[in-house]
Amino acid sequence: IAGITQAPTSQILAAGRRMTLRCTQDMRHNAMYWYRQDLGLGLRLIHYSNTAGTTGKGEVPDGYSVSRANTDDFPLTLASAVPSQTSVYFCASSGSGGHNSPLHFGNGTRLTVT
Amino acid sequence: GQNIDQPTEMTATEGAIVQINCTYQTSGFNGLFWYQQHAGEAPTFLSYNVLDGLEEKGRFSSFLSRSKGYSYLLLKELQMKDSASYLCAGLDSNYQLIWGAGTKLIIKP
């Protein structure tokens, strides 16, 4: 792998179902993030993790949970999907250059909740 | 509230120059980023400005005026591959990124 890998690439999910979006990075970055991107809106932060073992809530955390068991993996779980969670989800990471380090993004997961 | 404003869409001609503006209102300020995002792809980093002035990187330049809460991205010698969305994001006093909705740039031959 090189960079950030997200899986699946796309998914159609029935409302009420549970779903985990996977994110793995091989850059040994400490900080990782989950964003959602909706048409006409800026990227919105769902959850973040500054280092393995810690997580924090972003702007739109409701209905989502994350874990950071190790440096490389940062899965995002939708416990019971709703149609408003239809979106494109991007995982990102940033290096040790401080808060102004640029984000590296995965290729995204396009999720449709029906 | 915190806000980033940028035009929704712009059109330019191949070989020309285009300037994409961004105005920001953030609680404190720790810099401004520009990212490029091709349709269906991930955003990629273009530039970061924290001091006033112009930063040049090849065909792309980014300008910041902290006193005016204003930035622009200047793209020169436009190529068809520059057709993409350009995202402006401000870093607030808590080092949280505030994102604009993006400017879709259409390049015509």
PDB file of C-alpha atoms in Angstrom:
ATOM      1  CA  ILE A   1       0.000   0.000   0.000  1.00  0.00           C
ATOM      2  CA  ALA A   2       1.122   3.569  -0.506  1.00  0.00           C
ATOM      3  CA  GLY A   3      -0.691   6.296   1.377  1.00  0.00           C
ATOM      4  CA  ILE A   4      -4.237   5.785   2.611  1.00  0.00           C
ATOM      5  CA  THR A   5      -6.508   2.959   1.588  1.00  0.00           C
ATOM      6  CA  GLN A   6     -10.247   3.034   2.124  1.00  0.00           C
ATOM      7  CA  ALA A   7     -12.688   0.173   1.700  1.00  0.00           C
ATOM      8  CA  PRO A   8     -15.179  -0.372   0.297  1.00  0.00           C
ATOM      9  CA  THR A   9     -15.078   2.012  -2.655  1.00  0.00           C
ATOM     10  CA  SER A  10     -18.839   2.178  -2.698  1.00  0.00           C
ATOM     11  CA  GLN A  11     -21.733   0.585  -0.868  1.00  0.00           C
ATOM     12  CA  ILE A  12     -25.508   0.551  -0.949  1.00  0.00           C
ATOM     13  CA  LEU A  13     -26.897  -0.069   2.513  1.00  0.00           C
ATOM     14  CA  ALA A  14     -30.408  -0.586   3.823  1.00  0.00           C
ATOM     15  CA  ALA A  15     -31.514   1.800   6.554  1.00  0.00           C
ATOM     16  CA  GLY A  16     -31.058   0.366  10.015  1.00  0.00           C
ATOM     17  CA  ARG A  17     -28.088  -1.782   9.052  1.00  0.00           C
ATOM     18  CA  ARG A  18     -24.676  -1.501  10.676  1.00  0.00           C
ATOM     19  CA  MET A  19     -21.674  -0.670   8.521  1.00  0.00           C
ATOM     20  CA  THR A  20     -17.954  -0.188   9.097  1.00  0.00           C
ATOM     21  CA  LEU A  21     -15.864   1.845   6.687  1.00  0.00           C
ATOM     22  CA  ARG A  22     -12.231   0.838   6.776  1.00  0.00           C
ATOM     23  CA  CYS A  23      -9.222   3.129   6.591  1.00  0.00           C
ATOM     24  CA  THR A  24      -5.553   2.114   6.684  1.00  0.00           C
ATOM     25  CA  GLN A  25      -2.453   4.256   6.249  1.00  0.00           C
ATOM     26  CA  ASP A  26       1.175   3.237   5.876  1.00  0.00           C
ATOM     27  CA  MET A  27       2.790   6.633   6.422  1.00  0.00           C
ATOM     28  CA  ARG A  28       3.035   6.293  10.227  1.00  0.00           C
ATOM     29  CA  HIS A  29       1.052   9.495  10.613  1.00  0.00           C
ATOM     30  CA  ASN A  30      -0.184  10.184  14.125  1.00  0.00           C
ATOM     31  CA  ALA A  31      -3.314  12.130  13.264  1.00  0.00           C
ATOM     32  CA  MET A  32      -6.244  10.671  11.334  1.00  0.00           C
ATOM     33  CA  TYR A  33      -9.632  12.063  10.393  1.00  0.00           C
ATOM     34  CA  TRP A  34     -12.987  11.096   8.946  1.00  0.00           C
ATOM     35  CA  TYR A  35     -14.848  13.617   6.787  1.00  0.00           C
ATOM     36  CA  ARG A  36     -18.077  13.500   4.865  1.00  0.00           C
ATOM     37  CA  GLN A  37     -18.543  15.451   1.655  1.00  0.00           C
ATOM     38  CA  ASP A  38     -21.999  16.451   0.436  1.00  0.00           C
ATOM     39  CA  LEU A  39     -22.886  18.443  -2.653  1.00  0.00           C
ATOM     40  CA  GLY A  40     -22.826  22.178  -2.011  1.00  0.00           C
ATOM     41  CA  LEU A  41     -21.221  21.822   1.399  1.00  0.00           C
ATOM     42  CA  GLY A  42     -17.641  21.923   2.562  1.00  0.00           C
ATOM     43  CA  LEU A  43     -15.972  18.869   4.014  1.00  0.00           C
ATOM     44  CA  ARG A  44     -17.351  18.227   7.480  1.00  0.00           C
ATOM     45  CA  LEU A  45     -15.316  16.531  10.178  1.00  0.00           C
ATOM     46  CA  ILE A  46     -17.000  13.536  11.801  1.00  0.00           C
ATOM     47  CA  HIS A  47     -14.335  12.221  14.176  1.00  0.00           C
ATOM     48  CA  TYR A  48     -10.598  12.524  14.541  1.00  0.00           C
ATOM     49  CA  SER A  49      -7.713  10.886  16.352  1.00  0.00           C
ATOM     50  CA  ASN A  50      -4.532  12.744  17.280  1.00  0.00           C
ATOM     51  CA  THR A  51      -2.673   9.544  18.153  1.00  0.00           C
ATOM     52  CA  ALA A  52      -3.290   5.843  18.646  1.00  0.00           C
ATOM     53  CA  GLY A  53      -5.581   5.207  21.609  1.00  0.00           C
ATOM     54  CA  THR A  54      -7.319   8.597  21.493  1.00  0.00           C
ATOM     55  CA  THR A  55     -10.313   9.869  19.538  1.00  0.00           C
ATOM     56  CA  GLY A  56     -12.367  13.047  19.459  1.00  0.00           C
ATOM     57  CA  LYS A  57     -15.643  14.328  18.071  1.00  0.00           C
ATOM     58  CA  GLY A  58     -15.781  16.620  15.099  1.00  0.00           C
ATOM     59  CA  GLU A  59     -18.523  18.817  13.749  1.00  0.00           C
ATOM     60  CA  VAL A  60     -21.029  16.058  12.871  1.00  0.00           C
ATOM     61  CA  PRO A  61     -20.357  13.016  15.097  1.00  0.00           C
ATOM     62  CA  ASP A  62     -23.913  11.823  15.772  1.00  0.00           C
ATOM     63  CA  GLY A  63     -24.646   8.351  14.443  1.00  0.00           C
ATOM     64  CA  TYR A  64     -20.960   7.538  13.960  1.00  0.00           C
ATOM     65  CA  SER A  65     -18.257   5.975  16.108  1.00  0.00           C
ATOM     66  CA  VAL A  66     -14.536   5.383  15.624  1.00  0.00           C
ATOM     67  CA  SER A  67     -11.688   3.498  17.232  1.00  0.00           C
ATOM     68  CA  ARG A  68      -7.912   3.827  16.996  1.00  0.00           C
ATOM     69  CA  ALA A  69      -6.352   0.649  18.280  1.00  0.00           C
ATOM     70  CA  ASN A  70      -3.078   1.257  16.437  1.00  0.00           C
ATOM     71  CA  THR A  71      -1.362   3.896  14.318  1.00  0.00           C
ATOM     72  CA  ASP A  72      -2.375   2.484  10.948  1.00  0.00           C
ATOM     73  CA  ASP A  73      -6.104   1.793  11.223  1.00  0.00           C
ATOM     74  CA  PHE A  74      -9.023   4.126  11.842  1.00  0.00           C
ATOM     75  CA  PRO A  75     -12.390   2.473  11.112  1.00  0.00           C
ATOM     76  CA  LEU A  76     -15.648   4.427  11.066  1.00  0.00           C
ATOM     77  CA  THR A  77     -18.837   2.639  12.150  1.00  0.00           C
ATOM     78  CA  LEU A  78     -22.424   3.562  11.457  1.00  0.00           C
ATOM     79  CA  ALA A  79     -24.387   1.708  14.133  1.00  0.00           C
ATOM     80  CA  SER A  80     -27.775   2.017  12.456  1.00  0.00           C
ATOM     81  CA  ALA A  81     -27.632   3.752   9.094  1.00  0.00           C
ATOM     82  CA  VAL A  82     -30.150   6.424   8.093  1.00  0.00           C
ATOM     83  CA  PRO A  83     -30.725   7.975   4.641  1.00  0.00           C
ATOM     84  CA  SER A  84     -29.171  11.295   5.755  1.00  0.00           C
ATOM     85  CA  GLN A  85     -25.871   9.450   6.054  1.00  0.00           C
ATOM     86  CA  THR A  86     -25.792   9.036   2.292  1.00  0.00           C
ATOM     87  CA  SER A  87     -22.551  10.789   1.395  1.00  0.00           C
ATOM     88  CA  VAL A  88     -18.979  10.391   0.242  1.00  0.00           C
ATOM     89  CA  TYR A  89     -16.710   9.595   3.168  1.00  0.00           C
ATOM     90  CA  PHE A  90     -13.042  10.510   3.152  1.00  0.00           C
ATOM     91  CA  CYS A  91     -10.412   9.309   5.565  1.00  0.00           C
ATOM     92  CA  ALA A  92      -7.333  11.516   5.936  1.00  0.00           C
ATOM     93  CA  SER A  93      -4.105  11.642   7.885  1.00  0.00           C
ATOM     94  CA  SER A  94      -1.482  14.234   8.670  1.00  0.00           C
ATOM     95  CA  GLY A  95       2.138  13.958   9.682  1.00  0.00           C
ATOM     96  CA  SER A  96       4.205  15.250  12.546  1.00  0.00           C
ATOM     97  CA  GLY A  97       4.832  18.714  11.141  1.00  0.00           C
ATOM     98  CA  GLY A  98       2.315  20.303  13.450  1.00  0.00           C
ATOM     99  CA  HIS A  99      -1.244  21.452  13.003  1.00  0.00           C
ATOM    100  CA  ASN A 100      -0.409  23.084   9.701  1.00  0.00           C
ATOM    101  CA  SER A 101       0.680  19.795   8.130  1.00  0.00           C
ATOM    102  CA  PRO A 102      -1.312  19.112   4.976  1.00  0.00           C
ATOM    103  CA  LEU A 103      -3.882  16.341   4.953  1.00  0.00           C
ATOM    104  CA  HIS A 104      -3.427  13.205   2.871  1.00  0.00           C
ATOM    105  CA  PHE A 105      -6.764  11.782   1.776  1.00  0.00           C
ATOM    106  CA  GLY A 106      -7.920   8.311   0.829  1.00  0.00           C
ATOM    107  CA  ASN A 107      -9.945   7.836  -2.350  1.00  0.00           C
ATOM    108  CA  GLY A 108     -13.231   7.889  -0.509  1.00  0.00           C
ATOM    109  CA  THR A 109     -16.188   5.593   0.085  1.00  0.00           C
ATOM    110  CA  ARG A 110     -19.440   6.455  -1.661  1.00  0.00           C
ATOM    111  CA  LEU A 111     -22.242   5.315   0.638  1.00  0.00           C
ATOM    112  CA  THR A 112     -25.913   5.233  -0.266  1.00  0.00           C
ATOM    113  CA  VAL A 113     -28.436   4.469   2.474  1.00  0.00           C
ATOM    114  CA  THR A 114     -31.827   3.424   1.149  1.00  0.00           C
TER     115      THR A 114
ATOM    116  CA  GLY B   1     -19.905  31.903  13.329  1.00  0.00           C
ATOM    117  CA  GLN B   2     -17.090  30.625  11.217  1.00  0.00           C
ATOM    118  CA  ASN B   3     -17.399  30.772   7.476  1.00  0.00           C
ATOM    119  CA  ILE B   4     -15.449  30.290   4.274  1.00  0.00           C
ATOM    120  CA  ASP B   5     -16.855  31.812   1.077  1.00  0.00           C
ATOM    121  CA  GLN B   6     -15.726  31.002  -2.434  1.00  0.00           C
ATOM    122  CA  PRO B   7     -17.495  31.127  -5.798  1.00  0.00           C
ATOM    123  CA  THR B   8     -19.435  28.010  -6.734  1.00  0.00           C
ATOM    124  CA  GLU B   9     -18.218  27.780 -10.313  1.00  0.00           C
ATOM    125  CA  MET B  10     -15.839  29.531 -12.703  1.00  0.00           C
ATOM    126  CA  THR B  11     -15.043  29.069 -16.377  1.00  0.00           C
ATOM    127  CA  ALA B  12     -11.747  29.890 -18.070  1.00  0.00           C
ATOM    128  CA  THR B  13      -9.978  29.229 -21.348  1.00  0.00           C
ATOM    129  CA  GLU B  14      -7.032  26.921 -21.891  1.00  0.00           C
ATOM    130  CA  GLY B  15      -3.781  28.876 -21.751  1.00  0.00           C
ATOM    131  CA  ALA B  16      -5.301  31.769 -19.811  1.00  0.00           C
ATOM    132  CA  ILE B  17      -4.979  32.868 -16.170  1.00  0.00           C
ATOM    133  CA  VAL B  18      -7.697  32.477 -13.544  1.00  0.00           C
ATOM    134  CA  GLN B  19      -7.971  33.761  -9.981  1.00  0.00           C
ATOM    135  CA  ILE B  20     -10.149  31.916  -7.464  1.00  0.00           C
ATOM    136  CA  ASN B  21     -11.036  34.030  -4.442  1.00  0.00           C
ATOM    137  CA  CYS B  22     -11.730  32.934  -0.895  1.00  0.00           C
ATOM    138  CA  THR B  23     -12.851  35.028   2.051  1.00  0.00           C
ATOM    139  CA  TYR B  24     -12.796  33.655   5.549  1.00  0.00           C
ATOM    140  CA  GLN B  25     -14.195  34.396   8.970  1.00  0.00           C
ATOM    141  CA  THR B  26     -12.707  32.184  11.629  1.00  0.00           C
ATOM    142  CA  SER B  27     -12.292  32.308  15.395  1.00  0.00           C
ATOM    143  CA  GLY B  28      -8.620  33.144  15.378  1.00  0.00           C
ATOM    144  CA  PHE B  29      -6.453  32.244  12.417  1.00  0.00           C
ATOM    145  CA  ASN B  30      -3.596  29.811  11.968  1.00  0.00           C
ATOM    146  CA  GLY B  31      -3.297  29.676   8.229  1.00  0.00           C
ATOM    147  CA  LEU B  32      -5.165  28.891   5.047  1.00  0.00           C
ATOM    148  CA  PHE B  33      -4.971  25.870   2.772  1.00  0.00           C
ATOM    149  CA  TRP B  34      -5.877  25.265  -0.851  1.00  0.00           C
ATOM    150  CA  TYR B  35      -6.639  21.779  -2.140  1.00  0.00           C
ATOM    151  CA  GLN B  36      -7.444  20.507  -5.619  1.00  0.00           C
ATOM    152  CA  GLN B  37     -10.097  17.838  -6.128  1.00  0.00           C
ATOM    153  CA  HIS B  38     -10.759  16.199  -9.478  1.00  0.00           C
ATOM    154  CA  ALA B  39     -14.252  14.779  -9.942  1.00  0.00           C
ATOM    155  CA  GLY B  40     -14.636  11.464  -8.157  1.00  0.00           C
ATOM    156  CA  GLU B  41     -11.205  11.690  -6.570  1.00  0.00           C
ATOM    157  CA  ALA B  42      -9.652  12.690  -3.259  1.00  0.00           C
ATOM    158  CA  PRO B  43      -8.565  16.247  -2.472  1.00  0.00           C
ATOM    159  CA  THR B  44      -4.837  16.864  -2.854  1.00  0.00           C
ATOM    160  CA  PHE B  45      -2.818  19.578  -1.138  1.00  0.00           C
ATOM    161  CA  LEU B  46      -1.797  22.627  -3.175  1.00  0.00           C
ATOM    162  CA  SER B  47      -0.651  25.338  -0.768  1.00  0.00           C
ATOM    163  CA  TYR B  48      -0.557  26.699   2.761  1.00  0.00           C
ATOM    164  CA  ASN B  49      -0.278  30.392   3.668  1.00  0.00           C
ATOM    165  CA  VAL B  50       0.008  31.843   7.150  1.00  0.00           C
ATOM    166  CA  LEU B  51       1.854  35.098   6.428  1.00  0.00           C
ATOM    167  CA  ASP B  52       0.653  37.897   4.175  1.00  0.00           C
ATOM    168  CA  GLY B  53       1.866  37.771   0.627  1.00  0.00           C
ATOM    169  CA  LEU B  54       2.198  35.610  -2.421  1.00  0.00           C
ATOM    170  CA  GLU B  55       3.608  32.085  -2.488  1.00  0.00           C
ATOM    171  CA  GLU B  56       4.483  30.762  -5.922  1.00  0.00           C
ATOM    172  CA  LYS B  57       4.712  27.107  -6.892  1.00  0.00           C
ATOM    173  CA  GLY B  58       5.166  26.678 -10.603  1.00  0.00           C
ATOM    174  CA  ARG B  59       1.935  27.558 -12.426  1.00  0.00           C
ATOM    175  CA  PHE B  60       0.034  27.912  -9.160  1.00  0.00           C
ATOM    176  CA  SER B  61       0.342  30.796  -6.688  1.00  0.00           C
ATOM    177  CA  SER B  62      -1.545  31.518  -3.494  1.00  0.00           C
ATOM    178  CA  PHE B  63      -2.019  34.898  -1.849  1.00  0.00           C
ATOM    179  CA  LEU B  64      -3.080  35.824   1.657  1.00  0.00           C
ATOM    180  CA  SER B  65      -4.173  39.078   3.297  1.00  0.00           C
ATOM    181  CA  ARG B  66      -4.828  38.491   7.000  1.00  0.00           C
ATOM    182  CA  SER B  67      -6.128  42.010   7.564  1.00  0.00           C
ATOM    183  CA  LYS B  68      -8.787  41.520   4.873  1.00  0.00           C
ATOM    184  CA  GLY B  69      -9.588  37.868   5.642  1.00  0.00           C
ATOM    185  CA  TYR B  70      -8.914  37.123   2.005  1.00  0.00           C
ATOM    186  CA  SER B  71      -6.978  34.666  -0.086  1.00  0.00           C
ATOM    187  CA  TYR B  72      -6.785  33.764  -3.733  1.00  0.00           C
ATOM    188  CA  LEU B  73      -5.391  30.952  -5.822  1.00  0.00           C
ATOM    189  CA  LEU B  74      -3.901  32.012  -9.137  1.00  0.00           C
ATOM    190  CA  LEU B  75      -3.556  29.457 -11.899  1.00  0.00           C
ATOM    191  CA  LYS B  76      -1.466  30.415 -14.930  1.00  0.00           C
ATOM    192  CA  GLU B  77      -1.132  28.814 -18.373  1.00  0.00           C
ATOM    193  CA  LEU B  78      -4.288  26.830 -17.775  1.00  0.00           C
ATOM    194  CA  GLN B  79      -4.362  23.247 -18.991  1.00  0.00           C
ATOM    195  CA  MET B  80      -7.380  21.025 -19.501  1.00  0.00           C
ATOM    196  CA  LYS B  81      -6.198  18.867 -16.592  1.00  0.00           C
ATOM    197  CA  ASP B  82      -6.712  21.869 -14.278  1.00  0.00           C
ATOM    198  CA  SER B  83     -10.472  21.302 -14.572  1.00  0.00           C
ATOM    199  CA  ALA B  84     -11.314  20.412 -10.979  1.00  0.00           C
ATOM    200  CA  SER B  85     -12.782  21.779  -7.790  1.00  0.00           C
ATOM    201  CA  TYR B  86     -10.561  23.977  -5.641  1.00  0.00           C
ATOM    202  CA  LEU B  87     -11.184  23.876  -1.918  1.00  0.00           C
ATOM    203  CA  CYS B  88     -10.254  26.676   0.459  1.00  0.00           C
ATOM    204  CA  ALA B  89      -9.878  25.820   4.165  1.00  0.00           C
ATOM    205  CA  GLY B  90      -9.004  28.045   7.117  1.00  0.00           C
ATOM    206  CA  LEU B  91      -7.313  26.842  10.304  1.00  0.00           C
ATOM    207  CA  ASP B  92      -8.927  28.428  13.365  1.00  0.00           C
ATOM    208  CA  SER B  93      -7.519  29.177  16.814  1.00  0.00           C
ATOM    209  CA  ASN B  94      -8.220  25.574  17.911  1.00  0.00           C
ATOM    210  CA  TYR B  95      -6.397  24.277  14.836  1.00  0.00           C
ATOM    211  CA  GLN B  96      -9.679  23.011  13.397  1.00  0.00           C
ATOM    212  CA  LEU B  97     -10.064  23.229   9.623  1.00  0.00           C
ATOM    213  CA  ILE B  98     -13.063  25.164   8.335  1.00  0.00           C
ATOM    214  CA  TRP B  99     -13.791  24.197   4.730  1.00  0.00           C
ATOM    215  CA  GLY B 100     -15.406  26.130   1.921  1.00  0.00           C
ATOM    216  CA  ALA B 101     -17.810  24.324  -0.406  1.00  0.00           C
ATOM    217  CA  GLY B 102     -15.280  24.485  -3.224  1.00  0.00           C
ATOM    218  CA  THR B 103     -15.058  26.250  -6.577  1.00  0.00           C
ATOM    219  CA  LYS B 104     -15.630  24.121  -9.646  1.00  0.00           C
ATOM    220  CA  LEU B 105     -13.281  25.329 -12.385  1.00  0.00           C
ATOM    221  CA  ILE B 106     -14.252  24.492 -15.952  1.00  0.00           C
ATOM    222  CA  ILE B 107     -11.539  24.894 -18.608  1.00  0.00           C
ATOM    223  CA  LYS B 108     -12.650  25.343 -22.194  1.00  0.00           C
ATOM    224  CA  PRO B 109     -10.398  24.803 -25.211  1.00  0.00           C
TER     225      PRO B 109
END
